[in-house]
Coordinates of C-alpha atoms in Angstrom, one line a residue:
M1 CA 183.2 123.7 129.0
E2 CA 183.0 127.4 128.2
I3 CA 184.0 126.7 124.6
Y4 CA 181.1 124.2 124.1
L5 CA 178.6 126.6 125.7
I6 CA 179.8 129.5 123.4
S7 CA 179.7 127.1 120.3
L8 CA 176.1 126.1 121.1
A9 CA 175.0 129.7 121.7
V10 CA 176.6 130.7 118.4
A11 CA 174.9 127.8 116.6
I12 CA 171.4 128.8 117.8
I13 CA 171.9 132.5 117.1
G14 CA 173.5 131.7 113.7
G15 CA 170.6 129.4 112.7
L16 CA 167.9 131.9 113.8
M17 CA 169.6 134.8 112.0
L18 CA 170.0 132.9 108.8
S19 CA 166.3 131.8 109.0
R20 CA 165.4 135.5 108.6
L21 CA 167.2 135.5 105.2
T22 CA 165.7 132.2 104.0
K23 CA 162.3 133.6 104.8
L24 CA 162.8 136.3 102.3
I25 CA 163.1 133.7 99.6
N26 CA 160.3 131.5 101.0
L27 CA 162.5 128.6 102.2
P28 CA 161.7 126.7 105.4
A29 CA 163.7 127.5 108.5
V30 CA 165.0 123.9 108.5
T31 CA 167.1 124.7 105.4
A32 CA 168.5 127.8 107.2
Y33 CA 169.6 125.7 110.2
L34 CA 171.3 123.1 108.0
V35 CA 173.1 125.8 106.0
A36 CA 174.1 127.5 109.2
G37 CA 175.6 124.2 110.3
L38 CA 177.6 123.9 107.1
L39 CA 178.9 127.4 107.5
L40 CA 179.8 126.9 111.2
G41 CA 181.2 123.5 110.5
P42 CA 184.8 122.3 110.3
F43 CA 185.1 123.0 106.6
V44 CA 184.1 126.7 106.6
I45 CA 184.2 129.0 109.6
G46 CA 185.2 126.2 111.9
A47 CA 188.3 125.8 109.8
L48 CA 189.6 129.2 111.0
G49 CA 190.4 127.6 114.4
V50 CA 188.8 130.3 116.5
Q51 CA 187.7 128.7 119.7
G52 CA 183.9 129.0 120.2
L53 CA 183.2 130.3 116.7
G54 CA 181.7 127.3 115.0
F55 CA 182.8 123.7 115.3
N56 CA 186.6 123.4 114.7
N57 CA 186.8 119.7 113.9
T58 CA 184.8 116.6 113.4
E59 CA 185.5 115.4 116.9
H60 CA 184.0 118.6 118.2
V61 CA 180.8 117.8 116.3
E62 CA 180.7 114.2 117.2
S63 CA 181.0 115.0 120.9
L64 CA 177.6 116.7 120.7
S65 CA 175.8 113.5 119.7
I66 CA 173.9 113.5 123.0
I67 CA 172.1 116.7 121.8
T68 CA 171.1 115.2 118.4
Q69 CA 169.9 111.9 120.1
T70 CA 167.9 113.9 122.6
A71 CA 166.3 116.0 119.9
L72 CA 165.4 112.9 117.9
G73 CA 163.8 111.4 121.0
F74 CA 161.5 114.4 121.4
I75 CA 160.7 114.5 117.7
A76 CA 159.8 110.9 117.7
F77 CA 157.7 111.3 120.9
T78 CA 155.8 114.2 119.3
I79 CA 155.1 112.1 116.1
G80 CA 153.7 109.4 118.4
N81 CA 151.0 112.0 119.2
E82 CA 149.7 111.5 115.6
F83 CA 148.8 107.8 116.4
R84 CA 145.6 108.7 118.3
L85 CA 142.9 106.1 117.9
S86 CA 140.7 108.7 116.1
Q87 CA 143.5 109.2 113.6
L88 CA 144.1 105.5 113.1
K89 CA 140.5 104.8 112.4
T90 CA 140.6 107.3 109.6
F91 CA 144.1 106.8 108.1
G92 CA 145.5 103.7 109.9
S93 CA 145.1 101.0 107.2
K94 CA 146.0 103.5 104.4
A95 CA 149.2 104.6 106.3
I96 CA 150.3 101.0 106.9
T97 CA 149.7 100.0 103.3
I98 CA 151.5 103.0 101.9
G99 CA 154.3 102.9 104.4
I100 CA 155.2 99.4 103.5
L101 CA 154.6 99.5 99.7
Q102 CA 156.5 102.8 99.0
A103 CA 159.5 101.6 101.0
V104 CA 159.6 98.2 99.3
I105 CA 159.2 99.7 95.8
T106 CA 161.9 102.3 96.5
T107 CA 164.3 99.6 97.7
L108 CA 163.7 97.3 94.7
L109 CA 164.0 100.2 92.2
V110 CA 167.3 101.4 93.7
D111 CA 168.6 97.8 93.8
V112 CA 167.8 97.2 90.1
V113 CA 169.4 100.5 89.0
L114 CA 172.6 100.1 91.1
I115 CA 173.1 96.5 90.3
A116 CA 172.8 97.4 86.6
L117 CA 175.4 100.1 87.3
H118 CA 177.7 97.4 88.7
F119 CA 177.4 95.2 85.6
A120 CA 178.1 98.2 83.4
F121 CA 181.1 99.4 85.5
P122 CA 182.2 96.6 87.9
D123 CA 185.0 98.7 89.4
M124 CA 182.6 101.6 90.4
L125 CA 180.3 99.8 92.8
S126 CA 180.1 96.2 94.2
I127 CA 176.9 94.2 94.4
P128 CA 176.9 94.1 98.3
A129 CA 177.2 97.9 98.3
A130 CA 174.4 98.3 95.7
I131 CA 172.0 96.0 97.8
T132 CA 172.8 97.9 101.0
L133 CA 172.2 101.3 99.3
G134 CA 168.9 100.0 98.1
A135 CA 167.7 99.2 101.6
I136 CA 169.0 102.6 103.0
A137 CA 167.0 104.3 100.3
S138 CA 163.8 103.3 102.0
A139 CA 164.5 105.5 105.1
T140 CA 162.8 108.9 105.4
A141 CA 163.8 111.6 107.8
P142 CA 160.9 112.4 110.2
A143 CA 162.6 115.4 111.8
A144 CA 162.7 117.7 108.7
T145 CA 159.1 116.8 107.8
L146 CA 157.8 117.5 111.2
M147 CA 159.6 120.8 111.4
V148 CA 158.1 122.0 108.1
V149 CA 154.6 120.9 109.3
R150 CA 155.1 122.8 112.6
Q151 CA 156.5 126.0 111.1
Y152 CA 153.7 126.4 108.6
K153 CA 151.0 124.8 110.7
A154 CA 150.1 122.5 107.9
D155 CA 146.9 120.6 108.4
G156 CA 144.7 118.3 106.3
P157 CA 144.4 114.7 105.0
L158 CA 147.9 114.8 103.3
T159 CA 149.6 116.1 106.4
K160 CA 147.9 113.6 108.8
L161 CA 148.7 110.7 106.4
L162 CA 152.3 111.9 105.9
L163 CA 153.1 112.0 109.6
L164 CA 151.8 108.4 110.0
V165 CA 153.7 107.1 107.0
V166 CA 157.1 108.6 108.1
A167 CA 156.6 107.0 111.5
I168 CA 155.8 103.5 110.0
D169 CA 158.6 104.0 107.5
D170 CA 161.2 103.6 110.3
A171 CA 160.1 100.1 111.2
V172 CA 159.8 99.0 107.6
G173 CA 163.2 100.5 106.7
L174 CA 164.8 98.8 109.7
L175 CA 163.6 95.4 108.5
L176 CA 164.6 96.0 104.9
F177 CA 168.0 97.2 105.9
S178 CA 168.6 94.2 108.2
A179 CA 167.6 91.7 105.5
S180 CA 169.6 93.5 102.8
F181 CA 172.7 94.0 104.9
G182 CA 172.6 90.3 105.9
I183 CA 172.4 89.3 102.2
A184 CA 175.2 91.8 101.3
S185 CA 177.4 90.3 104.1
A186 CA 176.7 86.8 102.9
I187 CA 177.8 87.7 99.4
S188 CA 181.0 89.3 100.8
N189 CA 181.9 86.6 103.4
G190 CA 180.3 83.6 101.7
S191 CA 178.1 82.7 104.7
V192 CA 174.5 83.6 105.7
S193 CA 173.5 84.4 109.3
I194 CA 169.8 83.7 109.8
I195 CA 170.0 85.3 113.2
G196 CA 171.4 88.5 111.8
V197 CA 169.0 88.6 108.8
V198 CA 165.8 87.6 110.4
V199 CA 165.8 87.2 114.2
E200 CA 167.7 90.3 115.3
P201 CA 165.7 93.0 113.4
I202 CA 162.4 91.4 114.5
V203 CA 163.7 91.3 118.1
E204 CA 164.8 94.9 117.9
I205 CA 161.3 96.1 116.7
V206 CA 159.5 94.0 119.3
L207 CA 161.7 95.1 122.2
S208 CA 161.4 98.7 121.1
L209 CA 157.6 98.5 121.0
I210 CA 157.5 96.8 124.4
L211 CA 159.8 99.4 126.1
G212 CA 157.9 102.3 124.5
S213 CA 154.6 100.9 125.7
V214 CA 155.9 100.5 129.2
M215 CA 157.3 104.0 129.3
G216 CA 154.1 105.4 128.0
F217 CA 151.9 103.8 130.7
L218 CA 154.5 104.8 133.4
L219 CA 154.5 108.4 132.2
D220 CA 150.7 108.5 132.4
F221 CA 150.8 106.9 135.9
V222 CA 153.4 109.4 137.3
E223 CA 151.7 112.4 135.7
Q224 CA 148.7 111.8 138.0
F225 CA 150.7 112.8 141.1
F226 CA 151.2 116.4 139.7
H227 CA 148.6 119.0 139.0
S228 CA 150.5 122.2 138.0
R229 CA 151.2 122.5 134.3
S230 CA 154.9 123.3 134.8
K231 CA 155.6 120.2 136.9
R232 CA 153.6 117.9 134.6
M233 CA 155.7 119.3 131.6
A234 CA 158.9 118.7 133.6
I235 CA 158.0 115.1 134.4
S236 CA 157.1 114.6 130.7
V237 CA 160.5 116.0 129.6
A238 CA 162.3 113.8 132.2
F239 CA 160.5 110.7 130.9
V240 CA 161.5 111.4 127.3
L241 CA 165.2 111.8 128.4
L242 CA 164.9 108.6 130.4
T243 CA 163.4 106.8 127.3
V244 CA 166.2 108.1 125.1
G245 CA 168.8 106.8 127.6
L246 CA 167.2 103.4 127.9
S247 CA 166.9 103.0 124.1
T248 CA 170.7 103.2 123.7
M249 CA 171.2 100.1 125.8
K250 CA 172.5 96.9 124.1
F251 CA 172.8 93.4 125.4
N252 CA 172.9 89.7 124.3
I253 CA 170.5 86.9 124.8
G254 CA 172.6 83.8 123.8
P255 CA 173.8 84.4 120.2
V256 CA 171.3 87.2 119.6
H257 CA 172.5 90.8 119.8
C258 CA 169.6 92.8 121.2
G259 CA 169.1 96.6 121.1
F260 CA 166.4 99.2 120.6
S261 CA 165.5 101.7 117.9
L262 CA 165.4 105.1 119.5
L263 CA 162.8 106.4 117.1
L264 CA 160.5 103.4 117.6
V265 CA 160.8 103.5 121.4
C266 CA 160.0 107.2 121.7
M267 CA 157.2 107.1 119.1
M268 CA 155.6 104.2 120.9
T269 CA 155.9 106.1 124.2
G270 CA 154.2 109.1 122.7
T271 CA 151.5 106.9 121.1
V272 CA 150.6 105.1 124.3
F273 CA 150.7 108.3 126.4
C274 CA 148.5 110.3 124.0
N275 CA 145.9 107.6 124.0
V276 CA 145.7 107.0 127.7
C277 CA 146.2 110.5 129.1
S278 CA 143.2 112.8 128.8
T279 CA 145.3 116.0 128.9
S280 CA 148.1 114.8 126.6
E281 CA 147.3 117.3 123.8
E282 CA 147.9 120.3 126.0
L283 CA 151.1 118.7 127.4
M284 CA 152.4 117.8 123.9
A285 CA 151.9 121.5 122.8
R286 CA 153.9 122.7 125.8
I287 CA 156.7 120.2 125.2
E288 CA 156.9 121.3 121.5
S289 CA 157.5 124.9 122.5
W290 CA 160.1 123.9 125.2
T291 CA 162.1 121.9 122.6
V292 CA 162.5 124.6 120.0
P293 CA 166.2 125.4 120.9
I294 CA 167.1 121.7 121.0
N295 CA 165.5 121.2 117.5
I296 CA 167.5 124.1 116.1
L297 CA 170.7 122.7 117.5
F298 CA 169.8 119.3 116.0
F299 CA 169.7 120.7 112.5
V300 CA 172.7 123.0 112.9
I301 CA 174.8 120.1 114.2
S302 CA 173.5 117.9 111.4
G303 CA 174.6 120.5 108.9
A304 CA 178.0 120.6 110.6
E305 CA 178.4 116.8 110.4
L306 CA 178.1 116.9 106.6
D307 CA 181.6 116.0 105.1
L308 CA 182.3 118.3 102.2
N309 CA 185.4 116.3 101.3
I310 CA 183.1 113.9 99.4
L311 CA 182.5 116.5 96.8
V312 CA 186.0 116.1 95.4
N313 CA 185.6 112.4 94.6
P314 CA 184.0 112.0 91.1
V315 CA 183.0 108.3 91.6
T316 CA 181.1 109.2 94.7
L317 CA 179.4 112.0 92.9
I318 CA 178.4 109.8 89.9
V319 CA 177.0 107.0 92.1
G320 CA 175.4 109.6 94.4
V321 CA 173.6 111.3 91.6
I322 CA 172.3 108.0 90.3
Y323 CA 171.2 107.0 93.8
I324 CA 169.4 110.3 94.3
I325 CA 167.5 110.0 91.0
S326 CA 166.5 106.4 91.5
R327 CA 165.5 106.9 95.1
S328 CA 163.5 110.0 94.3
A329 CA 161.7 108.1 91.5
G330 CA 161.1 105.2 93.9
K331 CA 159.6 107.4 96.6
Y332 CA 157.4 109.3 94.2
Y333 CA 156.1 106.5 92.1
G334 CA 156.0 104.1 95.1
A335 CA 153.8 106.6 97.0
F336 CA 151.8 107.3 93.9
A337 CA 151.0 103.7 93.3
S338 CA 150.3 103.0 96.9
C339 CA 147.9 105.9 97.1
K340 CA 146.1 104.7 94.0
I341 CA 145.7 101.2 95.5
T342 CA 144.3 102.7 98.8
K343 CA 142.1 105.1 96.9
C344 CA 143.5 108.4 98.3
S345 CA 142.4 111.7 97.0
K346 CA 144.1 113.2 93.9
K347 CA 145.8 115.9 96.0
T348 CA 147.3 113.3 98.3
T349 CA 148.2 110.9 95.5
D350 CA 150.0 113.6 93.5
N351 CA 152.0 115.1 96.4
L352 CA 152.7 112.5 99.1
G353 CA 155.8 111.1 97.3
I354 CA 157.5 114.5 97.2
T355 CA 157.1 114.9 101.0
L356 CA 158.9 111.6 101.6
L357 CA 162.2 112.7 100.0
P358 CA 164.1 114.1 103.1
Q359 CA 166.7 111.7 104.4
A360 CA 169.1 112.1 107.3
G361 CA 169.8 110.5 110.7
V362 CA 168.3 107.0 110.2
A363 CA 170.1 106.7 106.8
L364 CA 173.4 107.8 108.3
G365 CA 173.1 105.3 111.1
M366 CA 172.5 102.5 108.6
A367 CA 175.5 103.7 106.6
I368 CA 177.7 103.5 109.7
T369 CA 176.6 99.9 110.2
A370 CA 177.3 99.2 106.5
A371 CA 180.9 100.4 106.9
T372 CA 181.9 96.9 107.9
L373 CA 181.4 95.8 104.2
P374 CA 184.5 95.7 102.0
D375 CA 183.0 98.5 100.0
G376 CA 181.4 100.2 103.0
G377 CA 183.3 103.4 102.6
M378 CA 181.6 104.0 99.2
V379 CA 178.2 103.4 100.9
R380 CA 178.9 105.9 103.6
N381 CA 180.1 108.6 101.1
V382 CA 177.2 108.1 98.8
I383 CA 174.7 108.5 101.7
L384 CA 176.6 111.5 103.0
F385 CA 176.3 113.1 99.6
S386 CA 172.6 112.3 99.3
V387 CA 171.9 113.6 102.8
L388 CA 173.6 116.8 101.9
V389 CA 171.3 117.2 98.8
Y390 CA 168.1 115.9 100.4
E391 CA 168.4 117.9 103.6
L392 CA 169.0 121.2 101.7
I393 CA 166.2 120.8 99.1
G394 CA 163.9 118.3 100.8
P395 CA 162.2 120.7 103.3
A396 CA 161.5 123.2 100.5
L397 CA 160.0 120.4 98.4
T398 CA 157.9 119.3 101.3
K399 CA 156.6 122.8 101.8
M400 CA 155.8 123.1 98.0
A401 CA 153.9 119.8 98.0
L402 CA 151.8 120.7 101.1
T403 CA 151.1 124.2 99.7
R404 CA 150.0 122.6 96.4
A405 CA 147.7 120.3 98.3
G406 CA 146.1 123.4 100.0
E407 CA 147.3 122.4 103.5
I408 CA 149.6 125.4 104.1
N409 CA 148.0 128.8 104.3
P410 CA 150.0 131.9 103.2
E411 CA 152.2 133.1 106.1
G412 CA 150.8 136.1 108.0
R413 CA 152.9 139.0 109.3
T414 CA 152.1 138.4 112.9
S415 CA 154.6 139.6 115.5
A416 CA 154.6 138.3 119.1
R417 CA 156.1 141.6 120.2
K418 CA 153.2 143.6 118.7
E419 CA 150.6 141.1 120.0
N420 CA 151.9 141.6 123.5
E421 CA 151.7 145.4 123.3
P422 CA 147.9 145.7 124.0
K423 CA 148.3 143.3 127.0
K424 CA 151.0 145.6 128.5
A425 CA 148.8 148.7 127.9
V426 CA 145.9 147.1 129.7
E427 CA 148.1 146.0 132.6
S428 CA 149.6 149.5 133.0
K429 CA 146.1 150.9 133.4

């Protein structure tokens, strides 16, 4: 137990200290946390074998999955706050159209490019793997995007639309992956499962939305029994933890395997809660400040999970580079075309696609599922490589796009320590 506590403390301190260095070169703090994870991971400092100093092996990192799942739950719950009725009236139809179109365009473009690669070099990549990678390409990481928005207090039409799109992207990506993975499995095994391709993904989305709605209404009901801010925040945190736990449950209804999407469940909980509770904005702000250490740990652990062994495989690197280029083109031009169709402003049209590049947890989860394919190992390694690249440069690109759109103001030199000095002087008098 003491080793885990020391490792977590070192992870938070290391991430925060490195963020001071990245600030000097105008990089987001998210990048610092990910790099800190790489350095503390089992391939750099962790490889020294010093107990408590970093993460000594992959098992050590994997054992901390409860922290990453919890952090994702809070991140998704916070994103649900963006789905207020006032926001949906302004951006709802645009967000749905863009969320669906950019994901589908990205999947189709990556499919075409990788299938063409298969025909050019059959031994490099199989068609099932190409189809599966195309579907995974649609997924966008909401965590990195939200952290950049929070750090720089970004606000404006692009930011509001972006947060809605990355939330919708999860549901669209789930459907695309389920359908593509079903087709890939059929090609590999010679049989098609309608239940797996059509029924199960729809059931998962519906169940997730139902569970999230129930938890949102329950949270609002229970909140009414408490009046102090600290107790209301505590019950909100407890409900998010409960929601994360329930969303990991799996069961069968006849031949249908049923489960929940953690992101969808927690987003729906946040969406319902923020629309039915009159004091939800103040509570959301308090929860955001409470979860800062958990979010830091999420990104440091995510960095430690990245397997650097993939960098020594030339085939993985070649396929990975082609995947990254085609996915980036799909996201950018898919968002560009979608924004044109929905008549967004020029600033939003030119910059939205860049902000959709980060990719992490959802994609890695899909890659684990794809491991059952004959060429599943290649899918996993390509996604690991792309996540390594996207997570390191994605936050900086998101910051650049939001700055270019005029929705990030130059950072001030404010200091909480100095701001508190006048208050202390007044109190002493």
